[in-house]
mmCIF file of C-alpha atoms in Angstrom:
data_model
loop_
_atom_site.group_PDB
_atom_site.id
_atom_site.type_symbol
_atom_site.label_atom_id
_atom_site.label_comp_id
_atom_site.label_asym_id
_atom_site.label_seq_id
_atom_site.Cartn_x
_atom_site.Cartn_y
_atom_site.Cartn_z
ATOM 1 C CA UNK A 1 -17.934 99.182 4.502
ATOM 2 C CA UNK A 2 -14.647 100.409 5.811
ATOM 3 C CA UNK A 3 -12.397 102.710 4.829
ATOM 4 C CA UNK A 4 -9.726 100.217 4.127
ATOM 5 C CA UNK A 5 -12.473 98.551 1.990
ATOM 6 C CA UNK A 6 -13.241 101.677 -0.387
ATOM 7 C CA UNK A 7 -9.340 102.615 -0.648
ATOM 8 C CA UNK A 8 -8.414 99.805 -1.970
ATOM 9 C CA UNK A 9 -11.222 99.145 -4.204
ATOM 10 C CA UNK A 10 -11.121 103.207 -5.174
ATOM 11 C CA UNK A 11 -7.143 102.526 -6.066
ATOM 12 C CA UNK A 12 -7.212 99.427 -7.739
ATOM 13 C CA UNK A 13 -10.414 99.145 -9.986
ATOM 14 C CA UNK A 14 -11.690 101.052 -12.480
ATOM 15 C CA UNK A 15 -15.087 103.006 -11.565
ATOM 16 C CA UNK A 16 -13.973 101.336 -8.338
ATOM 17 C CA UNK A 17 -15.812 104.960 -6.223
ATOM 18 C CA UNK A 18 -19.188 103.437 -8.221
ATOM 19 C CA UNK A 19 -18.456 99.739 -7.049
ATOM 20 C CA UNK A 20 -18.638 100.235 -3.702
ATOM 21 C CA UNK A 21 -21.930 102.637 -3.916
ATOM 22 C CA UNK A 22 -23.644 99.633 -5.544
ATOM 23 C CA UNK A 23 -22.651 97.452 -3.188
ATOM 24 C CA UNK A 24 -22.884 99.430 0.192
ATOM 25 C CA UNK A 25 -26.326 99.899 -0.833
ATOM 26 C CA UNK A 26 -27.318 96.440 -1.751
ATOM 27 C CA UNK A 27 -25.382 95.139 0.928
ATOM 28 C CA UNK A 28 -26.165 97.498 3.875
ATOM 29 C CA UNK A 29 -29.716 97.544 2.789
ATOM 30 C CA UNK A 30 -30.230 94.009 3.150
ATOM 31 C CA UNK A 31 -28.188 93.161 6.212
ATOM 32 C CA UNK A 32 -29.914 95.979 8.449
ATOM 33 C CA UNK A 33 -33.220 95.242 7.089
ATOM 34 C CA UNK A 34 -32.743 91.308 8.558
ATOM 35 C CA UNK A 35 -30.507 92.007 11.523
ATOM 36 C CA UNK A 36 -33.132 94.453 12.837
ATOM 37 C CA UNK A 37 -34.971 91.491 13.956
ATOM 38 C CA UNK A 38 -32.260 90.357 16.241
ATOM 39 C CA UNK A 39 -31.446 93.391 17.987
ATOM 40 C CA UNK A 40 -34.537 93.372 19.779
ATOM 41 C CA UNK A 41 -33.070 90.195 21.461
ATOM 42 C CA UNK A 42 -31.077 92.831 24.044
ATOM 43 C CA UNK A 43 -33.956 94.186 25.936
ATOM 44 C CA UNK A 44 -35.853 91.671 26.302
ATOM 45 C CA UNK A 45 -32.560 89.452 27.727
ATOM 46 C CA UNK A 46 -32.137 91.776 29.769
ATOM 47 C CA UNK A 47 -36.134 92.076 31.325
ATOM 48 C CA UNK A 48 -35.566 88.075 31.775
ATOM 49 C CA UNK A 49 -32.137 88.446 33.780
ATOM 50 C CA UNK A 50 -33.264 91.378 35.856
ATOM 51 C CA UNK A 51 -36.451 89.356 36.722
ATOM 52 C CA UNK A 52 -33.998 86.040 37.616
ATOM 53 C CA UNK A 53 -35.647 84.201 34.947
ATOM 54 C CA UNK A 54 -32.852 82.115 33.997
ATOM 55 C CA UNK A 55 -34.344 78.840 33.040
ATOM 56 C CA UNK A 56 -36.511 81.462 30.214
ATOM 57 C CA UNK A 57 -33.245 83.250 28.859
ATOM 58 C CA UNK A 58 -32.058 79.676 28.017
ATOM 59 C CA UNK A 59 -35.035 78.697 26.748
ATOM 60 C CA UNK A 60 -35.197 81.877 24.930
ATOM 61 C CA UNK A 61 -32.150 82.024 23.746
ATOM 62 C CA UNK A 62 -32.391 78.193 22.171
ATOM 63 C CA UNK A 63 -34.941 79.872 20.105
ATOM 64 C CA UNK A 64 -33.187 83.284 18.803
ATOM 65 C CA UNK A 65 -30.294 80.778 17.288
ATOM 66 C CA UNK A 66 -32.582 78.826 15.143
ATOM 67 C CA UNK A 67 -34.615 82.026 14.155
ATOM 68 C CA UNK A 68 -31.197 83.283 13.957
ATOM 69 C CA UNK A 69 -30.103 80.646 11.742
ATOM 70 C CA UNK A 70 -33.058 80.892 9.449
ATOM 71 C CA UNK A 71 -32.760 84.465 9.035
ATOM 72 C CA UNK A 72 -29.341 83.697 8.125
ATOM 73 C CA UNK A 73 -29.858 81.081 5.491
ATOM 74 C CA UNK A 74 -32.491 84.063 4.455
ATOM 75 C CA UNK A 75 -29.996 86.104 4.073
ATOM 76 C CA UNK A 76 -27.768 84.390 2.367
ATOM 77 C CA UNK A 77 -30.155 83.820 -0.137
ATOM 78 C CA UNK A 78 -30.748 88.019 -0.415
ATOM 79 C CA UNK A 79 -27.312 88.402 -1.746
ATOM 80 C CA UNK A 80 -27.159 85.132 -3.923
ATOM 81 C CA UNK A 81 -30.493 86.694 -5.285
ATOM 82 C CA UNK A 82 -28.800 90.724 -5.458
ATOM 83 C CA UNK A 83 -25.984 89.066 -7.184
ATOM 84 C CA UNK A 84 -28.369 87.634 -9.990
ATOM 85 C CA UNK A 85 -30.140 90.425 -10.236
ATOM 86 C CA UNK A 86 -27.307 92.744 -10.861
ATOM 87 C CA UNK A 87 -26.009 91.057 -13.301
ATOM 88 C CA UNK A 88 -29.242 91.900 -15.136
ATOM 89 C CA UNK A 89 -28.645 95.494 -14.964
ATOM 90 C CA UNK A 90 -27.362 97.679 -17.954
ATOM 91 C CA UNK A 91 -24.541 99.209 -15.594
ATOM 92 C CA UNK A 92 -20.906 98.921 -16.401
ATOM 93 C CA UNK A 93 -19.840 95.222 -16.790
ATOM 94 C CA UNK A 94 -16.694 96.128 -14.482
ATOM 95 C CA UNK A 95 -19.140 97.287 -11.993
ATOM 96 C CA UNK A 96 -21.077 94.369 -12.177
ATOM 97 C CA UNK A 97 -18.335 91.749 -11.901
ATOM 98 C CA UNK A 98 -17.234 93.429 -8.461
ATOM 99 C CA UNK A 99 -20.678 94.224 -7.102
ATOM 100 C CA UNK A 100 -21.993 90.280 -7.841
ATOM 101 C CA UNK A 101 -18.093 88.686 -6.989
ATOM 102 C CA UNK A 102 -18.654 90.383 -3.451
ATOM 103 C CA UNK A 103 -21.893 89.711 -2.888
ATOM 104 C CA UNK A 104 -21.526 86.034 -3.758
ATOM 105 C CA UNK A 105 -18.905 86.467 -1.212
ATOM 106 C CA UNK A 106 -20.557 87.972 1.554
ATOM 107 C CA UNK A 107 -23.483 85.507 1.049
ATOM 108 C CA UNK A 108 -20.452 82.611 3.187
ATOM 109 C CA UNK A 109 -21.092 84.804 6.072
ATOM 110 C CA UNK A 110 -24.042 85.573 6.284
ATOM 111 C CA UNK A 111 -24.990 83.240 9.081
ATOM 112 C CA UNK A 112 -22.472 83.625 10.806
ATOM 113 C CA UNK A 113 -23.131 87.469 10.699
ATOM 114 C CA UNK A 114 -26.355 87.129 11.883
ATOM 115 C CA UNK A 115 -25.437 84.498 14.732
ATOM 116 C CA UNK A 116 -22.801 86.683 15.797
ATOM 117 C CA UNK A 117 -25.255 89.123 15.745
ATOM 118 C CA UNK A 118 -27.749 86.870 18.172
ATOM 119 C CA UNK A 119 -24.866 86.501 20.637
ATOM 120 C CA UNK A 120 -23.841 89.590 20.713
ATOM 121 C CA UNK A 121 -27.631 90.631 21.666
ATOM 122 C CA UNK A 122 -27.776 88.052 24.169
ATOM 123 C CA UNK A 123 -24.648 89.219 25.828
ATOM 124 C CA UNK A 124 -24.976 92.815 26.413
ATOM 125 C CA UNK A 125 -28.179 91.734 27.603
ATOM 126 C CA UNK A 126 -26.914 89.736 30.278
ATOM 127 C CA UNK A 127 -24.747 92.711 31.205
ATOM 128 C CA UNK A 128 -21.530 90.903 29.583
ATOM 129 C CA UNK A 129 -20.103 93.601 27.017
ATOM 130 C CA UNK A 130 -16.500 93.334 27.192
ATOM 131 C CA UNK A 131 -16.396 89.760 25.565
ATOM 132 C CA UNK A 132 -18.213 91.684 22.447
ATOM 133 C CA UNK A 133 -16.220 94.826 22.112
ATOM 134 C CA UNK A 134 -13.006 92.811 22.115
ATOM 135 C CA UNK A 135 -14.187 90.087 19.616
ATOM 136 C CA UNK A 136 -15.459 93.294 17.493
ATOM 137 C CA UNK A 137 -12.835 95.267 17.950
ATOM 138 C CA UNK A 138 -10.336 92.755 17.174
ATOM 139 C CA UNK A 139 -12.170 91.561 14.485
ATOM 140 C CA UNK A 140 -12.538 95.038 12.597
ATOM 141 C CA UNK A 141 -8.369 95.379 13.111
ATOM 142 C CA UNK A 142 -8.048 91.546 11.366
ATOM 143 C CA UNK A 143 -10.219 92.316 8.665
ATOM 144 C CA UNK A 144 -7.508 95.386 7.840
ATOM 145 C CA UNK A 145 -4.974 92.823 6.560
ATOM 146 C CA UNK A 146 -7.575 90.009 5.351
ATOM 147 C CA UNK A 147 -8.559 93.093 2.866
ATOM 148 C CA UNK A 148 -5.048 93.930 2.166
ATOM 149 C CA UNK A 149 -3.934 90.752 1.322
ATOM 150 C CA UNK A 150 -6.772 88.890 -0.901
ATOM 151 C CA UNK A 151 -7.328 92.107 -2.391
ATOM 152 C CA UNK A 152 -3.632 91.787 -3.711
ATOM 153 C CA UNK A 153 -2.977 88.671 -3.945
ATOM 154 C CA UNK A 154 -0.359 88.578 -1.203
ATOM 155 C CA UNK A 155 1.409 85.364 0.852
ATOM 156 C CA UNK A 156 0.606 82.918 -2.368
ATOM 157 C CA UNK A 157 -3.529 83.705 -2.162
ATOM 158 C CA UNK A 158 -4.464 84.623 -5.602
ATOM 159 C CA UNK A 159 -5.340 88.272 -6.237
ATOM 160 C CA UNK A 160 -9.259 88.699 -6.125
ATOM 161 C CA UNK A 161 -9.456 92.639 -6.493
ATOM 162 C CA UNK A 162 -12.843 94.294 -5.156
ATOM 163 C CA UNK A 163 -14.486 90.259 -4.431
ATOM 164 C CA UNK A 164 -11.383 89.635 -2.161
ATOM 165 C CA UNK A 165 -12.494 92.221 0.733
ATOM 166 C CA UNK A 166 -16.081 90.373 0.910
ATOM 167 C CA UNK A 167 -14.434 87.094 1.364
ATOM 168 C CA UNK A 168 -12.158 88.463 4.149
ATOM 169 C CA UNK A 169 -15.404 90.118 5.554
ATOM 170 C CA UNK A 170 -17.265 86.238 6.148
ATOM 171 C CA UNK A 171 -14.009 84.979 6.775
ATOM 172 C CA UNK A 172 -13.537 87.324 9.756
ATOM 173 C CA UNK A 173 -17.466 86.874 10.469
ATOM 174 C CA UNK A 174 -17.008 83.749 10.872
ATOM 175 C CA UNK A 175 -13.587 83.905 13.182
ATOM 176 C CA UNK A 176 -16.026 86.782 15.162
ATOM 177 C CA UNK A 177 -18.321 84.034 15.964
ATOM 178 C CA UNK A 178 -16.204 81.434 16.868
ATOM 179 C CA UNK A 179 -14.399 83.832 19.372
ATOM 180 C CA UNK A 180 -17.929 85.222 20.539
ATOM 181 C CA UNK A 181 -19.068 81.462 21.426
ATOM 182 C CA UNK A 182 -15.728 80.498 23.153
ATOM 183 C CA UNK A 183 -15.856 83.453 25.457
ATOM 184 C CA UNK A 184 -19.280 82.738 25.828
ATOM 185 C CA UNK A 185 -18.593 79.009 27.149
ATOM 186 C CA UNK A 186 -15.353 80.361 28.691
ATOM 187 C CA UNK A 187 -17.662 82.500 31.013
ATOM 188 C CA UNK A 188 -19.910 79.858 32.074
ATOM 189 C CA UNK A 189 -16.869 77.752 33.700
#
């Protein structure tokens, strides 16, 4: 959640301030509880490349992107499954269509999330942290106007409200891991 994120939604939908409770805790609660699992990919990177292991780190790290993809798919399927679930809830029907439209919409990038995630584990433990804090940072400063402008419907994209800022969010994922695995290759040349 960013503060871009909860003004717009606060500004432009009604019991938009309870909208983005729901979802922050649905959301949040389900991507930290998975993407725990690949965080401890940093240390033990890094024991491998300070021992000059290097044929085990790619070995290792052949295995962290399928886990990574499975946890993924996993994922995916905890906010299809959140989604359904709210809609079973006796809160506010315009709470409900926002909280299930941006789940739905998070579940796109939720592997790519979680890849990103693996990469970015696997890089700072092989001591290479400027390739992830520019794809981050730059990636927080896109999703700014990816909000902005499916939120509003701007430049011909239809207006999607509250749902709009989750599709910006795996859109942006997505362009996050792209970048991640072209400086990636980009440093081994």
């Amino acid at each position: 959640m960013d503060v871009v994120f909860i003004l717009l939604i606060f500004f432009k939908i009604d019991n938009g301030l309870l909208s983005i409770t729901v979802i922050s805790e649905i959301s949040n609660t389900l991507f930290f509880s998975i993407s725990g699992i690949m965080v401890d990919l940093t240390p033990i990177i890094a024991n491998l490349y300070g021992g000059k292991k290097i044929s085990e780190i790619t070995l290792k790290m052949r295995e962290v992107i399928w886990i990574g993809l499975g946890i993924g798919i996993f994922l995916t399927g905890g906010y299809i499954g959140a989604a359904s679930f709210v809609k079973l809830t006796s809160i506010d029907s315009s709470i409900i269509e926002v909280t299930s439209g941006y789940l739905i919409a998070l579940a796109f990038g939720a592997c790519s999330i979680i890849l990103f995630t693996a990469l970015r584990c696997f890089s700072e433990g092989l001591t290479q942290t400027k390739p992830v804090f520019f794809v981050a940072f730059f990636g927080m400063l896109l999703n700014i106007p990816a909000d902005i402008i499916l939120v509003n419907g701007l430049f011909g994209f239809p207006e999607l409200g509250g749902v709009g800022c989750g599709y910006a969010t795996s859109f942006i994922s997505t362009l996050m891991l792209i970048c991640l695995l072209y400086t990636s290759d980009a440093a081994d040349e």
